[in-house]
């Protein structure tokens, strides 16, 4: 904690030493200060009509000014600014989660990611080159976004054309052969008619600062044109195309980590084996994660009057993913520590001779499509002494996921455990579609209405209800043992009703105290369009939806002329209808499971002084299984992959002579992993602190250089661990990047 206080207080001391001598450089700093404000006034969705200080819900808004200072390039990296949110879960068995596998307040939120308020589909890593701000909405989001994760959702707001000519861009290089460039060009085409064009482009070709062989290569282009800016009717036409050509990371064995013991009682010496090199790559150079994503959006806004507004958003999106990962299971069968006929040189007493079988080649050949149309009407009306802001909307969404079965890919020979060989020979490299696969689709029609009622100057009441009717069809095609194919068709449909109610009191014009209760629901197959006839599957269409209720009390205060925001909230989330196995008759399952997450969250964002910016957050979570089987490997009654305590911070100070310095620290408490019967593997990943630093200097009014250094203390930590505990993703070691930023 002393490190945290030092990082916050040192800039204040430096402020007294500042000596503004150069007028031109002072103007540069003033402009930089304006651009680097971390505090947002509002969430991006039109469903949130009030400023954040008057919004009765925990919402973390991460502005581009913040994540750009940190040189964050993906959604996962940007979400480090929200405490306790991250990609802590690596996957099950030999499978590895791909893309933004986000856990939020104890539950997987990967299926509740939205772009401009529309659900974004596909298990891909999202680049932030075209993102203005990221809203992390905590608590049930059912009334706002429909079916979804129990504990919240994430919305990414895209950059749009404006009536200002501007050019900006970056050129970045860094550890892991990082190479990245972006450009952001905005042009006013016709000021009188409010026509403007904006183009954002990105190209990256990088290896990994933490891992051998792993590659992150992608490019993207995002044009948008706007009509009628400044008028009553405004139209935005946007397109996004991203192409990724990556080599994925399957992690490294957990052997030698704290908590690891021999999985085989006949080989106790394995317990004393050293850790593997965290940079080692246990896959094959033929592994790939190829993604093509396209998204076309038309948004039209019209003001009938200052009190009546309408917005319509139409979206078509398509994402294709071709994925191949060579994985392993570090269990007794695959961990070779005794000589065999094929490997007579293995010596039980010499770990450097041990071998590891790579028996799993994981395929993903998936295509996701979405068509959506959303209409939102906002009406400000006064009835007597009450001022209402009514928001009503209709949504029509059609989502489809097609998954193709593949076979082939070759058989890899075992690799030395402590010197993995990614270039090992393969027998039959090419993969082919087998004819097996699945197709799932969900069509949803939704109607919702919210009313924010202002009662005098100090009281506000917000009530909302949403009704969703969904219809999910799922067809699975499998290879029959007698040859040919067999198909299974399943269907699930229902009408879901969710709601929220809050009361807010304003002690001062720039503060609030509130209480909120809200609900959400997730039907079978609601997260991944997959249904199952198995009695043990939560995707069985005969089951009731998972239901969630969150109660929250909190307070929000804007200080220092509304430039610094402080929030605090206490909450409890209860999730019911979890599927549980009968302890005596193991063939029978009941929906009597209940889980709970309760906690405290604190945050501060904004300007302490005109030159001193800060963003920090802390969360404490207590999680438990209220009814049902405890599934953490440690046997502790808690939810897996959820840190009990988490802290994040970032602060910068702008000196009057063009220098900006800053940095922050992050803390994640230990992560309890799930259990699937694995023996000898670590039951949890240890807690860790990571410190980062940044310094930038304005060479001219238009160009500055920024140096980012990550993990200053070169801390070794586990960033994510898989369910069995055989594999983990090592945290990034000390690394750096240098960025040239330009703007005109």
Short mmCIF file of C-alpha atoms in Angstrom, two decimals, residues 15-240:
data_model
loop_
_atom_site.label_atom_id
_atom_site.label_comp_id
_atom_site.label_asym_id
_atom_site.label_seq_id
_atom_site.Cartn_x
_atom_site.Cartn_y
_atom_site.Cartn_z
CA UNK A 15 3.61 20.33 -8.69
CA UNK A 16 5.26 22.77 -6.27
CA UNK A 17 8.56 22.46 -8.11
CA UNK A 18 7.05 23.36 -11.49
CA UNK A 19 8.38 26.55 -13.05
CA UNK A 20 6.29 27.63 -16.09
CA UNK A 21 8.80 29.41 -18.29
CA UNK A 22 8.01 28.41 -21.83
CA UNK A 23 4.68 29.79 -23.03
CA UNK A 24 4.48 27.53 -26.07
CA UNK A 25 5.18 24.43 -24.03
CA UNK A 26 2.58 25.53 -21.48
CA UNK A 27 0.01 25.65 -24.27
CA UNK A 28 1.01 22.12 -25.28
CA UNK A 29 0.57 20.90 -21.71
CA UNK A 30 -2.79 22.64 -21.41
CA UNK A 31 -3.97 20.87 -24.56
CA UNK A 32 -2.65 17.54 -23.29
CA UNK A 33 -4.44 18.07 -19.98
CA UNK A 34 -7.70 18.67 -21.82
CA UNK A 35 -7.29 15.46 -23.81
CA UNK A 36 -6.20 13.33 -20.87
CA UNK A 37 -9.17 13.88 -18.58
CA UNK A 38 -10.09 10.44 -17.16
CA UNK A 39 -13.56 11.41 -15.89
CA UNK A 40 -16.61 10.69 -18.03
CA UNK A 41 -19.87 12.56 -17.55
CA UNK A 42 -22.19 9.85 -18.84
CA UNK A 43 -22.42 6.26 -19.94
CA UNK A 44 -22.67 5.91 -23.71
CA UNK A 45 -26.05 4.14 -23.91
CA UNK A 46 -29.15 6.33 -24.46
CA UNK A 47 -30.86 4.18 -21.82
CA UNK A 48 -28.79 6.02 -19.21
CA UNK A 49 -30.21 9.53 -19.42
CA UNK A 50 -28.60 11.02 -16.33
CA UNK A 51 -25.02 11.93 -15.56
CA UNK A 52 -23.02 9.21 -13.83
CA UNK A 53 -23.29 11.03 -10.49
CA UNK A 54 -27.09 10.61 -10.75
CA UNK A 55 -27.06 7.04 -12.12
CA UNK A 56 -27.99 4.56 -9.35
CA UNK A 57 -25.68 1.74 -10.39
CA UNK A 58 -21.98 0.90 -10.34
CA UNK A 59 -20.61 1.86 -13.75
CA UNK A 60 -16.91 2.08 -14.56
CA UNK A 61 -16.26 4.21 -17.66
CA UNK A 62 -12.81 3.76 -19.19
CA UNK A 63 -12.09 6.62 -21.60
CA UNK A 64 -9.66 6.32 -24.48
CA UNK A 65 -7.49 9.00 -22.87
CA UNK A 66 -6.79 6.52 -20.07
CA UNK A 67 -6.16 3.29 -21.95
CA UNK A 68 -4.19 5.08 -24.67
CA UNK A 69 -1.78 6.43 -22.03
CA UNK A 70 -1.23 2.84 -20.93
CA UNK A 71 -0.65 1.73 -24.53
CA UNK A 72 -3.45 -0.81 -24.12
CA UNK A 73 -4.41 -2.32 -27.47
CA UNK A 74 -7.14 -4.85 -26.60
CA UNK A 75 -10.34 -4.86 -24.58
CA UNK A 76 -8.79 -7.26 -22.07
CA UNK A 77 -5.88 -4.87 -21.45
CA UNK A 78 -8.17 -1.84 -21.10
CA UNK A 79 -10.36 -3.67 -18.56
CA UNK A 80 -7.45 -3.74 -16.11
CA UNK A 81 -8.73 -0.30 -15.12
CA UNK A 82 -11.79 -1.89 -13.54
CA UNK A 83 -10.85 -3.83 -10.37
CA UNK A 84 -11.52 -7.57 -10.30
CA UNK A 85 -12.40 -7.81 -14.01
CA UNK A 86 -10.17 -9.96 -16.23
CA UNK A 87 -9.39 -13.12 -18.16
CA UNK A 88 -8.56 -15.36 -15.21
CA UNK A 89 -9.88 -18.66 -16.65
CA UNK A 90 -7.75 -20.50 -19.23
CA UNK A 91 -10.22 -23.23 -20.19
CA UNK A 92 -11.09 -26.86 -19.50
CA UNK A 93 -8.95 -29.92 -20.09
CA UNK A 94 -6.98 -29.38 -23.32
CA UNK A 95 -9.26 -26.59 -24.53
CA UNK A 96 -8.18 -22.98 -24.17
CA UNK A 97 -10.47 -19.98 -24.02
CA UNK A 98 -9.92 -17.61 -26.91
CA UNK A 99 -10.42 -13.89 -27.14
CA UNK A 100 -11.95 -11.78 -24.40
CA UNK A 101 -12.87 -14.48 -21.87
CA UNK A 102 -13.92 -11.98 -19.21
CA UNK A 103 -14.92 -12.83 -15.63
CA UNK A 104 -16.84 -10.11 -13.75
CA UNK A 105 -17.97 -10.46 -10.14
CA UNK A 106 -17.67 -14.22 -10.15
CA UNK A 107 -19.27 -15.11 -13.48
CA UNK A 108 -18.23 -15.48 -17.11
CA UNK A 109 -19.27 -12.31 -18.94
CA UNK A 110 -17.77 -13.17 -22.34
CA UNK A 111 -21.23 -13.47 -23.91
CA UNK A 112 -22.34 -10.06 -22.61
CA UNK A 113 -20.01 -7.81 -24.61
CA UNK A 114 -21.67 -5.12 -26.73
CA UNK A 115 -20.55 -2.58 -29.32
CA UNK A 116 -22.66 0.60 -29.43
CA UNK A 117 -25.34 -1.19 -27.44
CA UNK A 118 -25.61 -4.21 -29.77
CA UNK A 119 -24.41 -7.63 -28.66
CA UNK A 120 -21.05 -8.55 -30.21
CA UNK A 121 -20.62 -12.20 -31.12
CA UNK A 122 -17.56 -14.39 -31.46
CA UNK A 123 -14.79 -15.52 -29.07
CA UNK A 124 -12.21 -13.09 -30.44
CA UNK A 125 -9.76 -10.57 -29.04
CA UNK A 126 -11.19 -7.09 -29.65
CA UNK A 127 -8.82 -4.27 -30.59
CA UNK A 128 -9.58 -0.79 -29.20
CA UNK A 129 -8.22 1.28 -32.10
CA UNK A 130 -11.76 2.40 -32.99
CA UNK A 131 -13.12 2.74 -29.45
CA UNK A 132 -13.99 6.04 -27.73
CA UNK A 133 -14.87 4.65 -24.29
CA UNK A 134 -15.68 1.38 -22.54
CA UNK A 135 -18.59 1.12 -20.09
CA UNK A 136 -18.39 -1.66 -17.52
CA UNK A 137 -21.96 -2.03 -16.23
CA UNK A 138 -21.94 -3.95 -12.96
CA UNK A 139 -24.96 -5.71 -11.55
CA UNK A 140 -27.76 -7.41 -13.52
CA UNK A 141 -28.06 -5.94 -16.98
CA UNK A 142 -31.19 -7.83 -18.00
CA UNK A 143 -33.43 -4.77 -18.13
CA UNK A 144 -30.88 -2.89 -20.22
CA UNK A 145 -29.55 -5.53 -22.61
CA UNK A 146 -31.76 -8.61 -22.29
CA UNK A 147 -30.46 -12.09 -21.55
CA UNK A 148 -26.93 -12.05 -20.25
CA UNK A 149 -24.42 -12.77 -17.52
CA UNK A 150 -25.68 -12.50 -13.92
CA UNK A 151 -23.30 -9.77 -12.84
CA UNK A 152 -23.10 -7.23 -15.62
CA UNK A 153 -22.13 -6.40 -19.17
CA UNK A 154 -19.57 -4.42 -21.17
CA UNK A 155 -20.33 -1.85 -23.84
CA UNK A 156 -17.73 -0.42 -26.24
CA UNK A 157 -18.58 2.93 -27.85
CA UNK A 158 -17.15 3.36 -31.35
CA UNK A 159 -15.53 6.53 -32.66
CA UNK A 160 -17.82 8.65 -34.84
CA UNK A 161 -17.29 11.48 -37.31
CA UNK A 162 -17.37 15.02 -35.91
CA UNK A 163 -17.43 18.58 -37.28
CA UNK A 164 -13.72 19.10 -36.68
CA UNK A 165 -10.81 18.55 -39.03
CA UNK A 166 -8.21 16.49 -37.25
CA UNK A 167 -5.48 13.93 -37.90
CA UNK A 168 -3.94 11.76 -35.20
CA UNK A 169 -1.91 8.60 -35.15
CA UNK A 170 0.64 6.44 -33.39
CA UNK A 171 3.72 4.42 -34.26
CA UNK A 172 4.72 1.93 -31.59
CA UNK A 173 7.58 -0.50 -31.06
CA UNK A 174 8.49 -2.54 -28.04
CA UNK A 175 9.43 -5.78 -26.34
CA UNK A 176 8.45 -8.97 -28.08
CA UNK A 177 9.18 -7.42 -31.46
CA UNK A 178 6.08 -5.29 -31.07
CA UNK A 179 5.24 -3.22 -34.14
CA UNK A 180 2.00 -1.27 -34.34
CA UNK A 181 0.67 1.79 -36.15
CA UNK A 182 -2.69 3.57 -36.07
CA UNK A 183 -4.23 6.56 -37.79
CA UNK A 184 -7.37 8.57 -37.01
CA UNK A 185 -8.45 11.03 -39.73
CA UNK A 186 -11.54 13.22 -39.44
CA UNK A 187 -12.60 15.54 -42.24
CA UNK A 188 -15.52 17.95 -42.56
CA UNK A 189 -16.93 17.46 -46.05
CA UNK A 190 -19.75 20.00 -45.88
CA UNK A 191 -20.06 22.10 -42.75
CA UNK A 192 -23.37 23.69 -43.79
CA UNK A 193 -25.08 20.29 -44.11
CA UNK A 194 -23.15 18.71 -41.23
CA UNK A 195 -21.40 16.08 -43.38
CA UNK A 196 -18.17 14.61 -42.04
CA UNK A 197 -16.01 11.58 -42.67
CA UNK A 198 -13.75 9.71 -40.23
CA UNK A 199 -11.33 6.90 -40.89
CA UNK A 200 -9.54 4.81 -38.26
CA UNK A 201 -6.95 2.26 -39.36
CA UNK A 202 -4.65 -0.09 -37.46
CA UNK A 203 -1.88 -2.55 -38.28
CA UNK A 204 0.04 -4.69 -35.82
CA UNK A 205 2.64 -7.42 -36.22
CA UNK A 206 3.96 -8.47 -32.84
CA UNK A 207 5.34 -11.42 -31.01
CA UNK A 208 4.89 -11.80 -27.26
CA UNK A 209 7.07 -10.29 -24.55
CA UNK A 210 6.15 -13.22 -22.31
CA UNK A 211 6.05 -16.23 -24.61
CA UNK A 212 8.04 -17.87 -27.38
CA UNK A 213 6.42 -18.37 -30.82
CA UNK A 214 3.10 -16.69 -29.83
CA UNK A 215 2.13 -14.04 -32.40
CA UNK A 216 -0.41 -11.23 -32.50
CA UNK A 217 -0.81 -10.02 -36.06
CA UNK A 218 -3.84 -8.05 -37.19
CA UNK A 219 -5.04 -5.11 -39.21
CA UNK A 220 -8.27 -3.19 -39.22
CA UNK A 221 -10.10 -0.38 -40.98
CA UNK A 222 -13.11 1.54 -39.69
CA UNK A 223 -14.64 4.25 -41.92
CA UNK A 224 -17.68 6.24 -40.82
CA UNK A 225 -19.60 9.06 -42.46
CA UNK A 226 -22.08 11.36 -40.75
CA UNK A 227 -24.84 13.53 -42.17
CA UNK A 228 -26.77 16.32 -40.54
CA UNK A 229 -24.43 16.91 -37.61
CA UNK A 230 -25.71 19.82 -35.56
CA UNK A 231 -29.20 19.43 -37.04
CA UNK A 232 -32.42 17.77 -35.94
CA UNK A 233 -31.81 14.64 -38.00
CA UNK A 234 -28.41 12.98 -37.90
CA UNK A 235 -27.22 9.80 -39.59
CA UNK A 236 -24.05 7.79 -38.97
CA UNK A 237 -22.98 5.05 -41.39
CA UNK A 238 -20.14 2.94 -40.04
CA UNK A 239 -18.20 -0.10 -41.09
CA UNK A 240 -15.55 -2.16 -39.28
#
